[in-house]
PDB file of N, CA and C in Angstrom:
ATOM      1  N   TYR A  26       1.192  -0.607  -0.440  1.00 65.00           N
ATOM      2  CA  TYR A  26       0.181  -0.378   0.099  1.00 65.00           C
ATOM      3  C   TYR A  26       1.069   1.308  -0.386  1.00 65.00           C
ATOM      4  N   ARG A  27       0.540   1.950  -0.977  1.00 75.00           N
ATOM      5  CA  ARG A  27       1.281   3.451  -0.902  1.00 75.00           C
ATOM      6  C   ARG A  27       0.560   4.409  -1.489  1.00 75.00           C
ATOM      7  N   ILE A  28       1.065   5.532  -0.909  1.00 80.00           N
ATOM      8  CA  ILE A  28       1.299   7.178  -0.845  1.00 80.00           C
ATOM      9  C   ILE A  28       1.699   7.657  -2.180  1.00 80.00           C
ATOM     10  N   SER A  29       0.748   8.752  -2.765  1.00 79.00           N
ATOM     11  CA  SER A  29       1.096   9.022  -3.880  1.00 79.00           C
ATOM     12  C   SER A  29       2.564  10.338  -3.283  1.00 79.00           C
ATOM     13  N   PRO A  30       3.078  10.060  -4.033  1.00 78.00           N
ATOM     14  CA  PRO A  30       4.035  11.464  -3.163  1.00 78.00           C
ATOM     15  C   PRO A  30       3.764  12.553  -3.430  1.00 78.00           C
ATOM     16  N   TRP A  31       2.854  12.844  -3.962  1.00 79.00           N
ATOM     17  CA  TRP A  31       2.088  13.977  -4.371  1.00 79.00           C
ATOM     18  C   TRP A  31       1.392  14.914  -3.622  1.00 79.00           C
ATOM     19  N   ALA A  32       1.318  13.782  -2.709  1.00 82.00           N
ATOM     20  CA  ALA A  32      -0.213  13.947  -1.311  1.00 82.00           C
ATOM     21  C   ALA A  32       0.495  14.941  -0.641  1.00 82.00           C
ATOM     22  N   LYS A  33      -0.320  15.665  -0.460  1.00 80.00           N
ATOM     23  CA  LYS A  33      -0.028  16.598   0.852  1.00 80.00           C
ATOM     24  C   LYS A  33      -0.924  16.819   1.518  1.00 80.00           C
ATOM     25  N   TYR A  34      -2.028  16.054   1.549  1.00 82.00           N
ATOM     26  CA  TYR A  34      -2.484  15.698   3.511  1.00 82.00           C
ATOM     27  C   TYR A  34      -2.941  14.390   3.388  1.00 82.00           C
ATOM     28  N   VAL A  35      -2.649  13.934   4.917  1.00 86.00           N
ATOM     29  CA  VAL A  35      -2.731  12.148   5.136  1.00 86.00           C
ATOM     30  C   VAL A  35      -3.169  11.918   6.384  1.00 86.00           C
ATOM     31  N   THR A  36      -4.008  10.989   6.502  1.00 86.00           N
ATOM     32  CA  THR A  36      -5.284  10.829   7.801  1.00 86.00           C
ATOM     33  C   THR A  36      -5.097   9.342   8.168  1.00 86.00           C
ATOM     34  N   ARG A  37      -4.802   9.508   9.004  1.00 86.00           N
ATOM     35  CA  ARG A  37      -4.554   7.393   9.122  1.00 86.00           C
ATOM     36  C   ARG A  37      -6.336   7.448  10.964  1.00 86.00           C
ATOM     37  N   GLU A  38      -7.116   6.053  10.239  1.00 87.00           N
ATOM     38  CA  GLU A  38      -7.919   6.243  11.313  1.00 87.00           C
ATOM     39  C   GLU A  38      -7.315   5.168  12.715  1.00 87.00           C
ATOM     40  N   GLY A  39      -7.632   5.575  13.959  1.00 88.00           N
ATOM     41  CA  GLY A  39      -7.709   4.873  14.544  1.00 88.00           C
ATOM     42  C   GLY A  39      -6.320   4.289  14.794  1.00 88.00           C
ATOM     43  N   ASP A  40      -6.248   3.024  15.086  1.00 87.00           N
ATOM     44  CA  ASP A  40      -4.988   2.088  15.056  1.00 87.00           C
ATOM     45  C   ASP A  40      -3.878   1.418  14.100  1.00 87.00           C
ATOM     46  N   ASN A  41      -4.800   1.922  13.568  1.00 84.00           N
ATOM     47  CA  ASN A  41      -4.526   1.507  11.557  1.00 84.00           C
ATOM     48  C   ASN A  41      -3.299   1.307  11.203  1.00 84.00           C
ATOM     49  N   VAL A  42      -2.284   0.804  10.784  1.00 82.00           N
ATOM     50  CA  VAL A  42      -1.580   1.426  11.296  1.00 82.00           C
ATOM     51  C   VAL A  42      -0.914   1.998   9.016  1.00 82.00           C
ATOM     52  N   ASN A  43      -1.729   1.890   8.550  1.00 84.00           N
ATOM     53  CA  ASN A  43      -2.207   2.263   7.077  1.00 84.00           C
ATOM     54  C   ASN A  43      -2.399   3.738   6.955  1.00 84.00           C
ATOM     55  N   TYR A  44      -2.005   4.905   6.363  1.00 85.00           N
ATOM     56  CA  TYR A  44      -2.759   6.644   5.870  1.00 85.00           C
ATOM     57  C   TYR A  44      -3.538   6.202   4.748  1.00 85.00           C
ATOM     58  N   ASP A  45      -3.696   7.010   4.915  1.00 86.00           N
ATOM     59  CA  ASP A  45      -5.000   7.483   3.830  1.00 86.00           C
ATOM     60  C   ASP A  45      -4.429   8.836   2.650  1.00 86.00           C
ATOM     61  N   TRP A  46      -4.852   8.602   2.219  1.00 85.00           N
ATOM     62  CA  TRP A  46      -4.539  10.322   0.951  1.00 85.00           C
ATOM     63  C   TRP A  46      -5.833  10.924   0.959  1.00 85.00           C
ATOM     64  N   THR A  47      -6.261  11.839   1.572  1.00 80.00           N
ATOM     65  CA  THR A  47      -7.783  12.606   2.101  1.00 80.00           C
ATOM     66  C   THR A  47      -6.494  14.243   0.237  1.00 80.00           C
ATOM     67  N   HIS A  48      -8.075  14.383  -0.915  1.00 79.00           N
ATOM     68  CA  HIS A  48      -7.555  15.207  -1.476  1.00 79.00           C
ATOM     69  C   HIS A  48      -8.480  16.826  -0.629  1.00 79.00           C
ATOM     70  N   TRP A  49      -7.769  17.802  -0.414  1.00 77.00           N
ATOM     71  CA  TRP A  49      -8.414  18.484  -0.467  1.00 77.00           C
ATOM     72  C   TRP A  49      -8.603  19.781  -1.588  1.00 77.00           C
ATOM     73  N   ASP A  50      -9.839  19.903  -2.064  1.00 80.00           N
ATOM     74  CA  ASP A  50      -9.766  20.602  -3.043  1.00 80.00           C
ATOM     75  C   ASP A  50     -10.540  22.181  -2.311  1.00 80.00           C
ATOM     76  N   PRO A  51     -10.142  22.967  -1.569  1.00 83.00           N
ATOM     77  CA  PRO A  51     -11.598  23.882  -0.732  1.00 83.00           C
ATOM     78  C   PRO A  51     -12.065  24.971  -2.079  1.00 83.00           C
ATOM     79  N   GLU A  52     -13.327  25.000  -2.089  1.00 91.00           N
ATOM     80  CA  GLU A  52     -14.448  26.431  -3.131  1.00 91.00           C
ATOM     81  C   GLU A  52     -12.814  27.225  -3.572  1.00 91.00           C
ATOM     82  N   HIS A  53     -12.637  27.760  -2.585  1.00 91.00           N
ATOM     83  CA  HIS A  53     -11.365  29.189  -2.296  1.00 91.00           C
ATOM     84  C   HIS A  53     -10.816  28.622  -1.519  1.00 91.00           C
ATOM     85  N   PRO A  54      -9.299  29.121  -2.125  1.00 85.00           N
ATOM     86  CA  PRO A  54      -8.151  28.396  -2.138  1.00 85.00           C
ATOM     87  C   PRO A  54      -7.487  29.476  -0.919  1.00 85.00           C
ATOM     88  N   TYR A  55      -6.536  28.331  -0.184  1.00 86.00           N
ATOM     89  CA  TYR A  55      -6.049  29.635   1.177  1.00 86.00           C
ATOM     90  C   TYR A  55      -5.086  30.773   0.752  1.00 86.00           C
ATOM     91  N   LYS A  56      -5.308  32.437   1.255  1.00 90.00           N
ATOM     92  CA  LYS A  56      -4.555  33.632   0.413  1.00 90.00           C
ATOM     93  C   LYS A  56      -3.909  33.013   2.154  1.00 90.00           C
ATOM     94  N   PHE A  57      -2.173  33.541   1.603  1.00 91.00           N
ATOM     95  CA  PHE A  57      -1.492  33.922   2.545  1.00 91.00           C
ATOM     96  C   PHE A  57      -1.508  35.199   3.413  1.00 91.00           C
ATOM     97  N   LYS A  58      -1.111  35.660   4.017  1.00 94.00           N
ATOM     98  CA  LYS A  58      -1.434  36.402   5.155  1.00 94.00           C
ATOM     99  C   LYS A  58       0.680  37.129   4.851  1.00 94.00           C
ATOM    100  N   HIS A  59       1.056  36.464   4.746  1.00 94.00           N
ATOM    101  CA  HIS A  59       2.316  37.248   5.040  1.00 94.00           C
ATOM    102  C   HIS A  59       3.461  36.329   4.017  1.00 94.00           C
ATOM    103  N   SER A  60       4.460  36.918   2.654  1.00 92.00           N
ATOM    104  CA  SER A  60       4.843  36.668   1.426  1.00 92.00           C
ATOM    105  C   SER A  60       5.692  35.335   2.500  1.00 92.00           C
ATOM    106  N   LYS A  61       6.204  34.298   0.818  1.00 87.00           N
ATOM    107  CA  LYS A  61       7.298  33.311   1.212  1.00 87.00           C
ATOM    108  C   LYS A  61       8.888  33.705   1.854  1.00 87.00           C
ATOM    109  N   PRO A  62       9.193  32.816   3.149  1.00 83.00           N
ATOM    110  CA  PRO A  62      10.816  33.236   2.907  1.00 83.00           C
ATOM    111  C   PRO A  62      11.954  33.203   2.025  1.00 83.00           C
ATOM    112  N   LYS A  63      12.474  33.495   1.850  1.00 82.00           N
ATOM    113  CA  LYS A  63      14.147  33.654   1.278  1.00 82.00           C
ATOM    114  C   LYS A  63      14.357  32.261   1.443  1.00 82.00           C
ATOM    115  N   LYS A  64      14.750  31.787   0.169  1.00 74.00           N
ATOM    116  CA  LYS A  64      15.559  30.407   0.485  1.00 74.00           C
ATOM    117  C   LYS A  64      17.119  30.471   1.004  1.00 74.00           C
ATOM    118  N   PRO A  65      17.393  30.194   1.557  1.00 76.00           N
ATOM    119  CA  PRO A  65      18.982  29.699   2.717  1.00 76.00           C
ATOM    120  C   PRO A  65      19.733  29.374   1.413  1.00 76.00           C
ATOM    121  N   LYS A  66      20.554  29.998   1.813  1.00 82.00           N
ATOM    122  CA  LYS A  66      21.827  30.001   0.629  1.00 82.00           C
ATOM    123  C   LYS A  66      22.846  28.953   0.934  1.00 82.00           C
ATOM    124  N   GLY A  67      22.409  28.290   2.168  1.00 88.00           N
ATOM    125  CA  GLY A  67      23.326  27.104   2.093  1.00 88.00           C
ATOM    126  C   GLY A  67      22.391  25.889   1.526  1.00 88.00           C
ATOM    127  N   PRO A  68      22.713  24.597   1.947  1.00 91.00           N
ATOM    128  CA  PRO A  68      22.348  23.509   1.599  1.00 91.00           C
ATOM    129  C   PRO A  68      21.217  22.779   1.941  1.00 91.00           C
ATOM    130  N   ARG A  69      19.838  22.903   1.309  1.00 90.00           N
ATOM    131  CA  ARG A  69      18.453  22.506   1.613  1.00 90.00           C
ATOM    132  C   ARG A  69      18.577  20.734   1.003  1.00 90.00           C
ATOM    133  N   ILE A  70      18.712  19.896   1.072  1.00 92.00           N
ATOM    134  CA  ILE A  70      19.088  18.216   1.089  1.00 92.00           C
ATOM    135  C   ILE A  70      17.441  17.774   0.656  1.00 92.00           C
ATOM    136  N   TYR A  71      17.028  17.083   0.004  1.00 91.00           N
ATOM    137  CA  TYR A  71      15.793  16.376  -0.300  1.00 91.00           C
ATOM    138  C   TYR A  71      16.423  14.940  -0.725  1.00 91.00           C
ATOM    139  N   GLU A  72      15.531  13.750   0.076  1.00 90.00           N
ATOM    140  CA  GLU A  72      15.532  12.579   0.073  1.00 90.00           C
ATOM    141  C   GLU A  72      15.167  12.044  -0.930  1.00 90.00           C
ATOM    142  N   SER A  73      15.467  11.423  -0.943  1.00 87.00           N
ATOM    143  CA  SER A  73      14.068  10.688  -2.262  1.00 87.00           C
ATOM    144  C   SER A  73      14.716   9.421  -2.783  1.00 87.00           C
ATOM    145  N   HIS A  74      13.757   8.141  -2.976  1.00 82.00           N
ATOM    146  CA  HIS A  74      13.990   7.086  -3.779  1.00 82.00           C
ATOM    147  C   HIS A  74      13.394   7.147  -5.270  1.00 82.00           C
ATOM    148  N   VAL A  75      14.178   6.663  -6.470  1.00 81.00           N
ATOM    149  CA  VAL A  75      13.931   6.581  -8.145  1.00 81.00           C
ATOM    150  C   VAL A  75      12.436   6.003  -7.653  1.00 81.00           C
ATOM    151  N   GLY A  76      12.645   5.043  -7.050  1.00 77.00           N
ATOM    152  CA  GLY A  76      12.112   3.655  -7.292  1.00 77.00           C
ATOM    153  C   GLY A  76      10.207   3.516  -6.727  1.00 77.00           C
ATOM    154  N   ILE A  77      10.420   4.765  -5.685  1.00 74.00           N
ATOM    155  CA  ILE A  77       8.980   5.273  -5.303  1.00 74.00           C
ATOM    156  C   ILE A  77       8.190   6.196  -5.519  1.00 74.00           C
ATOM    157  N   SER A  78       9.035   7.310  -6.569  1.00 75.00           N
ATOM    158  CA  SER A  78       8.906   8.229  -7.023  1.00 75.00           C
ATOM    159  C   SER A  78       7.378   8.396  -8.205  1.00 75.00           C
ATOM    160  N   SER A  79       6.875   7.421  -8.302  1.00 75.00           N
ATOM    161  CA  SER A  79       5.884   7.153  -9.165  1.00 75.00           C
ATOM    162  C   SER A  79       4.121   7.491  -8.410  1.00 75.00           C
ATOM    163  N   TYR A  80       3.858   8.613  -8.765  1.00 73.00           N
ATOM    164  CA  TYR A  80       1.513   8.373  -8.400  1.00 73.00           C
ATOM    165  C   TYR A  80       1.548   7.087  -8.812  1.00 73.00           C
ATOM    166  N   GLU A  81       1.215   6.620  -9.562  1.00 76.00           N
ATOM    167  CA  GLU A  81       0.904   5.155 -10.431  1.00 76.00           C
ATOM    168  C   GLU A  81       0.757   3.670  -9.438  1.00 76.00           C
ATOM    169  N   GLY A  82       1.756   4.107  -8.466  1.00 72.00           N
ATOM    170  CA  GLY A  82       1.744   2.976  -7.614  1.00 72.00           C
ATOM    171  C   GLY A  82       2.886   2.171  -8.304  1.00 72.00           C
ATOM    172  N   LYS A  83       3.793   1.880  -9.231  1.00 75.00           N
ATOM    173  CA  LYS A  83       4.891   0.704  -9.328  1.00 75.00           C
ATOM    174  C   LYS A  83       6.056   1.564  -9.520  1.00 75.00           C
ATOM    175  N   ILE A  84       6.244   0.861  -9.599  1.00 79.00           N
ATOM    176  CA  ILE A  84       8.529   0.980  -9.576  1.00 79.00           C
ATOM    177  C   ILE A  84       8.639   2.076 -10.549  1.00 79.00           C
ATOM    178  N   ALA A  85       8.651   3.394 -10.118  1.00 80.00           N
ATOM    179  CA  ALA A  85       9.670   4.367 -11.409  1.00 80.00           C
ATOM    180  C   ALA A  85      10.617   3.670 -11.879  1.00 80.00           C
ATOM    181  N   SER A  86      11.153   4.596 -12.833  1.00 85.00           N
ATOM    182  CA  SER A  86      12.478   4.300 -13.694  1.00 85.00           C
ATOM    183  C   SER A  86      13.393   5.748 -13.553  1.00 85.00           C
ATOM    184  N   TYR A  87      14.560   5.866 -13.874  1.00 86.00           N
ATOM    185  CA  TYR A  87      15.153   7.007 -13.694  1.00 86.00           C
ATOM    186  C   TYR A  87      14.941   8.207 -14.746  1.00 86.00           C
ATOM    187  N   LYS A  88      14.279   7.944 -15.704  1.00 90.00           N
ATOM    188  CA  LYS A  88      13.974   9.015 -17.111  1.00 90.00           C
ATOM    189  C   LYS A  88      12.973   9.576 -16.158  1.00 90.00           C
ATOM    190  N   HIS A  89      11.647   8.665 -15.687  1.00 87.00           N
ATOM    191  CA  HIS A  89      10.348   8.867 -15.564  1.00 87.00           C
ATOM    192  C   HIS A  89      10.590  10.108 -13.785  1.00 87.00           C
ATOM    193  N   PHE A  90      11.945   9.836 -12.727  1.00 88.00           N
ATOM    194  CA  PHE A  90      12.578  10.507 -11.917  1.00 88.00           C
ATOM    195  C   PHE A  90      13.004  12.032 -12.827  1.00 88.00           C
ATOM    196  N   THR A  91      13.955  11.622 -13.448  1.00 90.00           N
ATOM    197  CA  THR A  91      14.582  13.188 -14.199  1.00 90.00           C
ATOM    198  C   THR A  91      13.537  14.200 -14.448  1.00 90.00           C
ATOM    199  N   CYS A  92      12.458  13.367 -15.821  1.00 90.00           N
ATOM    200  CA  CYS A  92      11.217  14.273 -16.368  1.00 90.00           C
ATOM    201  C   CYS A  92      10.150  14.351 -15.155  1.00 90.00           C
ATOM    202  N   ASN A  93       9.802  14.670 -13.878  1.00 88.00           N
ATOM    203  CA  ASN A  93       8.789  14.371 -13.195  1.00 88.00           C
ATOM    204  C   ASN A  93       8.586  14.315 -12.202  1.00 88.00           C
ATOM    205  N   VAL A  94      10.253  14.489 -11.051  1.00 89.00           N
ATOM    206  CA  VAL A  94      10.262  14.545 -10.114  1.00 89.00           C
ATOM    207  C   VAL A  94      11.593  15.349  -9.842  1.00 89.00           C
ATOM    208  N   LEU A  95      12.639  15.860 -10.295  1.00 91.00           N
ATOM    209  CA  LEU A  95      13.454  16.704 -10.204  1.00 91.00           C
ATOM    210  C   LEU A  95      13.190  17.808 -10.615  1.00 91.00           C
ATOM    211  N   PRO A  96      12.365  18.551 -11.933  1.00 93.00           N
ATOM    212  CA  PRO A  96      11.768  20.064 -11.927  1.00 93.00           C
ATOM    213  C   PRO A  96      11.183  20.353 -10.422  1.00 93.00           C
ATOM    214  N   ARG A  97      11.039  19.475  -9.578  1.00 92.00           N
ATOM    215  CA  ARG A  97       9.304  19.481  -8.358  1.00 92.00           C
ATOM    216  C   ARG A  97      10.464  20.395  -7.472  1.00 92.00           C
ATOM    217  N   ILE A  98      10.993  19.240  -7.488  1.00 91.00           N
ATOM    218  CA  ILE A  98      12.371  19.254  -6.842  1.00 91.00           C
ATOM    219  C   ILE A  98      12.860  20.689  -7.091  1.00 91.00           C
ATOM    220  N   LYS A  99      13.474  21.027  -7.944  1.00 91.00           N
ATOM    221  CA  LYS A  99      14.290  22.335  -8.156  1.00 91.00           C
ATOM    222  C   LYS A  99      13.082  23.748  -7.322  1.00 91.00           C
ATOM    223  N   ASP A 100      11.799  23.272  -8.038  1.00 92.00           N
ATOM    224  CA  ASP A 100      10.714  24.368  -7.733  1.00 92.00           C
ATOM    225  C   ASP A 100      10.404  24.887  -6.058  1.00 92.00           C
ATOM    226  N   LEU A 101      10.648  23.546  -5.559  1.00 90.00           N
ATOM    227  CA  LEU A 101      10.416  23.562  -3.898  1.00 90.00           C
ATOM    228  C   LEU A 101      11.952  24.543  -3.339  1.00 90.00           C
ATOM    229  N   GLY A 102      12.699  24.511  -3.949  1.00 87.00           N
ATOM    230  CA  GLY A 102      13.950  25.625  -3.553  1.00 87.00           C
ATOM    231  C   GLY A 102      15.816  24.427  -2.960  1.00 87.00           C
ATOM    232  N   TYR A 103      15.301  22.794  -3.447  1.00 90.00           N
ATOM    233  CA  TYR A 103      15.900  22.507  -2.358  1.00 90.00           C
ATOM    234  C   TYR A 103      17.590  22.284  -4.099  1.00 90.00           C
ATOM    235  N   ASN A 104      18.827  22.365  -3.019  1.00 89.00           N
ATOM    236  CA  ASN A 104      19.698  22.477  -4.419  1.00 89.00           C
ATOM    237  C   ASN A 104      20.630  20.656  -3.917  1.00 89.00           C
ATOM    238  N   CYS A 105      20.116  20.177  -3.021  1.00 92.00           N
ATOM    239  CA  CYS A 105      21.232  19.190  -2.982  1.00 92.00           C
ATOM    240  C   CYS A 105      19.765  17.907  -2.383  1.00 92.00           C
ATOM    241  N   ILE A 106      19.971  17.151  -3.240  1.00 91.00           N
ATOM    242  CA  ILE A 106      19.378  15.626  -3.560  1.00 91.00           C
ATOM    243  C   ILE A 106      20.091  14.147  -2.819  1.00 91.00           C
ATOM    244  N   GLN A 107      19.411  13.505  -1.743  1.00 91.00           N
ATOM    245  CA  GLN A 107      20.065  12.974  -1.521  1.00 91.00           C
ATOM    246  C   GLN A 107      19.224  11.366  -1.885  1.00 91.00           C
ATOM    247  N   LEU A 108      20.324   9.874  -2.948  1.00 87.00           N
ATOM    248  CA  LEU A 108      19.313   9.400  -3.318  1.00 87.00           C
ATOM    249  C   LEU A 108      19.591   8.120  -2.558  1.00 87.00           C
ATOM    250  N   MET A 109      18.177   7.492  -2.197  1.00 82.00           N
ATOM    251  CA  MET A 109      18.776   6.279  -1.441  1.00 82.00           C
ATOM    252  C   MET A 109      18.200   4.952  -1.658  1.00 82.00           C
ATOM    253  N   ALA A 110      19.026   3.909  -1.067  1.00 72.00           N
ATOM    254  CA  ALA A 110      19.524   2.765  -1.773  1.00 72.00           C
ATOM    255  C   ALA A 110      19.014   2.804  -3.350  1.00 72.00           C
ATOM    256  N   ILE A 111      20.229   3.174  -4.468  1.00 67.00           N
ATOM    257  CA  ILE A 111      20.081   2.818  -6.209  1.00 67.00           C
ATOM    258  C   ILE A 111      20.082   1.411  -6.292  1.00 67.00           C
ATOM    259  N   MET A 112      20.611   0.300  -5.488  1.00 66.00           N
ATOM    260  CA  MET A 112      21.051  -0.786  -6.437  1.00 66.00           C
ATOM    261  C   MET A 112      19.584  -1.488  -6.133  1.00 66.00           C
ATOM    262  N   GLU A 113      20.445  -2.543  -6.667  1.00 64.00           N
ATOM    263  CA  GLU A 113      19.270  -3.773  -7.135  1.00 64.00           C
ATOM    264  C   GLU A 113      18.711  -4.780  -5.409  1.00 64.00           C
ATOM    265  N   HIS A 114      17.760  -5.148  -4.835  1.00 62.00           N
ATOM    266  CA  HIS A 114      18.244  -6.427  -4.015  1.00 62.00           C
ATOM    267  C   HIS A 114      16.629  -6.561  -3.347  1.00 62.00           C
ATOM    268  N   ALA A 115      16.566  -7.947  -3.245  1.00 65.00           N
ATOM    269  CA  ALA A 115      15.207  -9.223  -2.723  1.00 65.00           C
ATOM    270  C   ALA A 115      14.544  -8.618  -2.618  1.00 65.00           C
ATOM    271  N   TYR A 116      14.396  -7.636  -1.323  1.00 63.00           N
ATOM    272  CA  TYR A 116      12.829  -7.119  -0.349  1.00 63.00           C
ATOM    273  C   TYR A 116      13.027  -5.674  -0.921  1.00 63.00           C
ATOM    274  N   TYR A 117      11.229  -5.452  -1.790  1.00 59.00           N
ATOM    275  CA  TYR A 117      12.374  -3.986  -2.176  1.00 59.00           C
ATOM    276  C   TYR A 117      12.176  -3.275  -0.507  1.00 59.00           C
ATOM    277  N   ALA A 118      10.935  -3.351  -0.027  1.00 62.00           N
ATOM    278  CA  ALA A 118      10.908  -2.687   0.739  1.00 62.00           C
ATOM    279  C   ALA A 118      11.722  -2.074   1.351  1.00 62.00           C
ATOM    280  N   SER A 119      13.218  -3.130   1.660  1.00 62.00           N
ATOM    281  CA  SER A 119      13.948  -2.644   2.382  1.00 62.00           C
ATOM    282  C   SER A 119      14.827  -1.389   2.079  1.00 62.00           C
ATOM    283  N   PHE A 120      14.446  -1.219   1.298  1.00 57.00           N
ATOM    284  CA  PHE A 120      15.701  -0.237   0.330  1.00 57.00           C
ATOM    285  C   PHE A 120      17.277  -0.670   0.231  1.00 57.00           C
ATOM    286  N   GLY A 121      17.688  -1.943   0.371  1.00 55.00           N
ATOM    287  CA  GLY A 121      18.613  -2.834   0.188  1.00 55.00           C
ATOM    288  C   GLY A 121      19.426  -2.198   1.669  1.00 55.00           C
ATOM    289  N   TYR A 122      18.780  -1.885   2.701  1.00 57.00           N
ATOM    290  CA  TYR A 122      19.634  -2.125   4.301  1.00 57.00           C
ATOM    291  C   TYR A 122      19.665  -3.147   4.987  1.00 57.00           C
TER     292      TYR A 122
END
């Protein structure tokens, strides 16, 4: 069971270990009272896993990551990426550790 990496809000019922993606689309978008803070000059590290970067719930490719995820990471203001476990391994959920 996977949640989309594009999920902006997740909830969990009671003692359930699974979280569910909640799509929230208000009639009137929130209007911010203050401007966005300036981006820091130091490193901002985004940790990502290429294989679970697809919103389709399947194992993603490097091409998918390059075309769909990297631009979003850049737009968010990150300037460093830490890729998690890029080697193949027998048990997918372990990330190879």
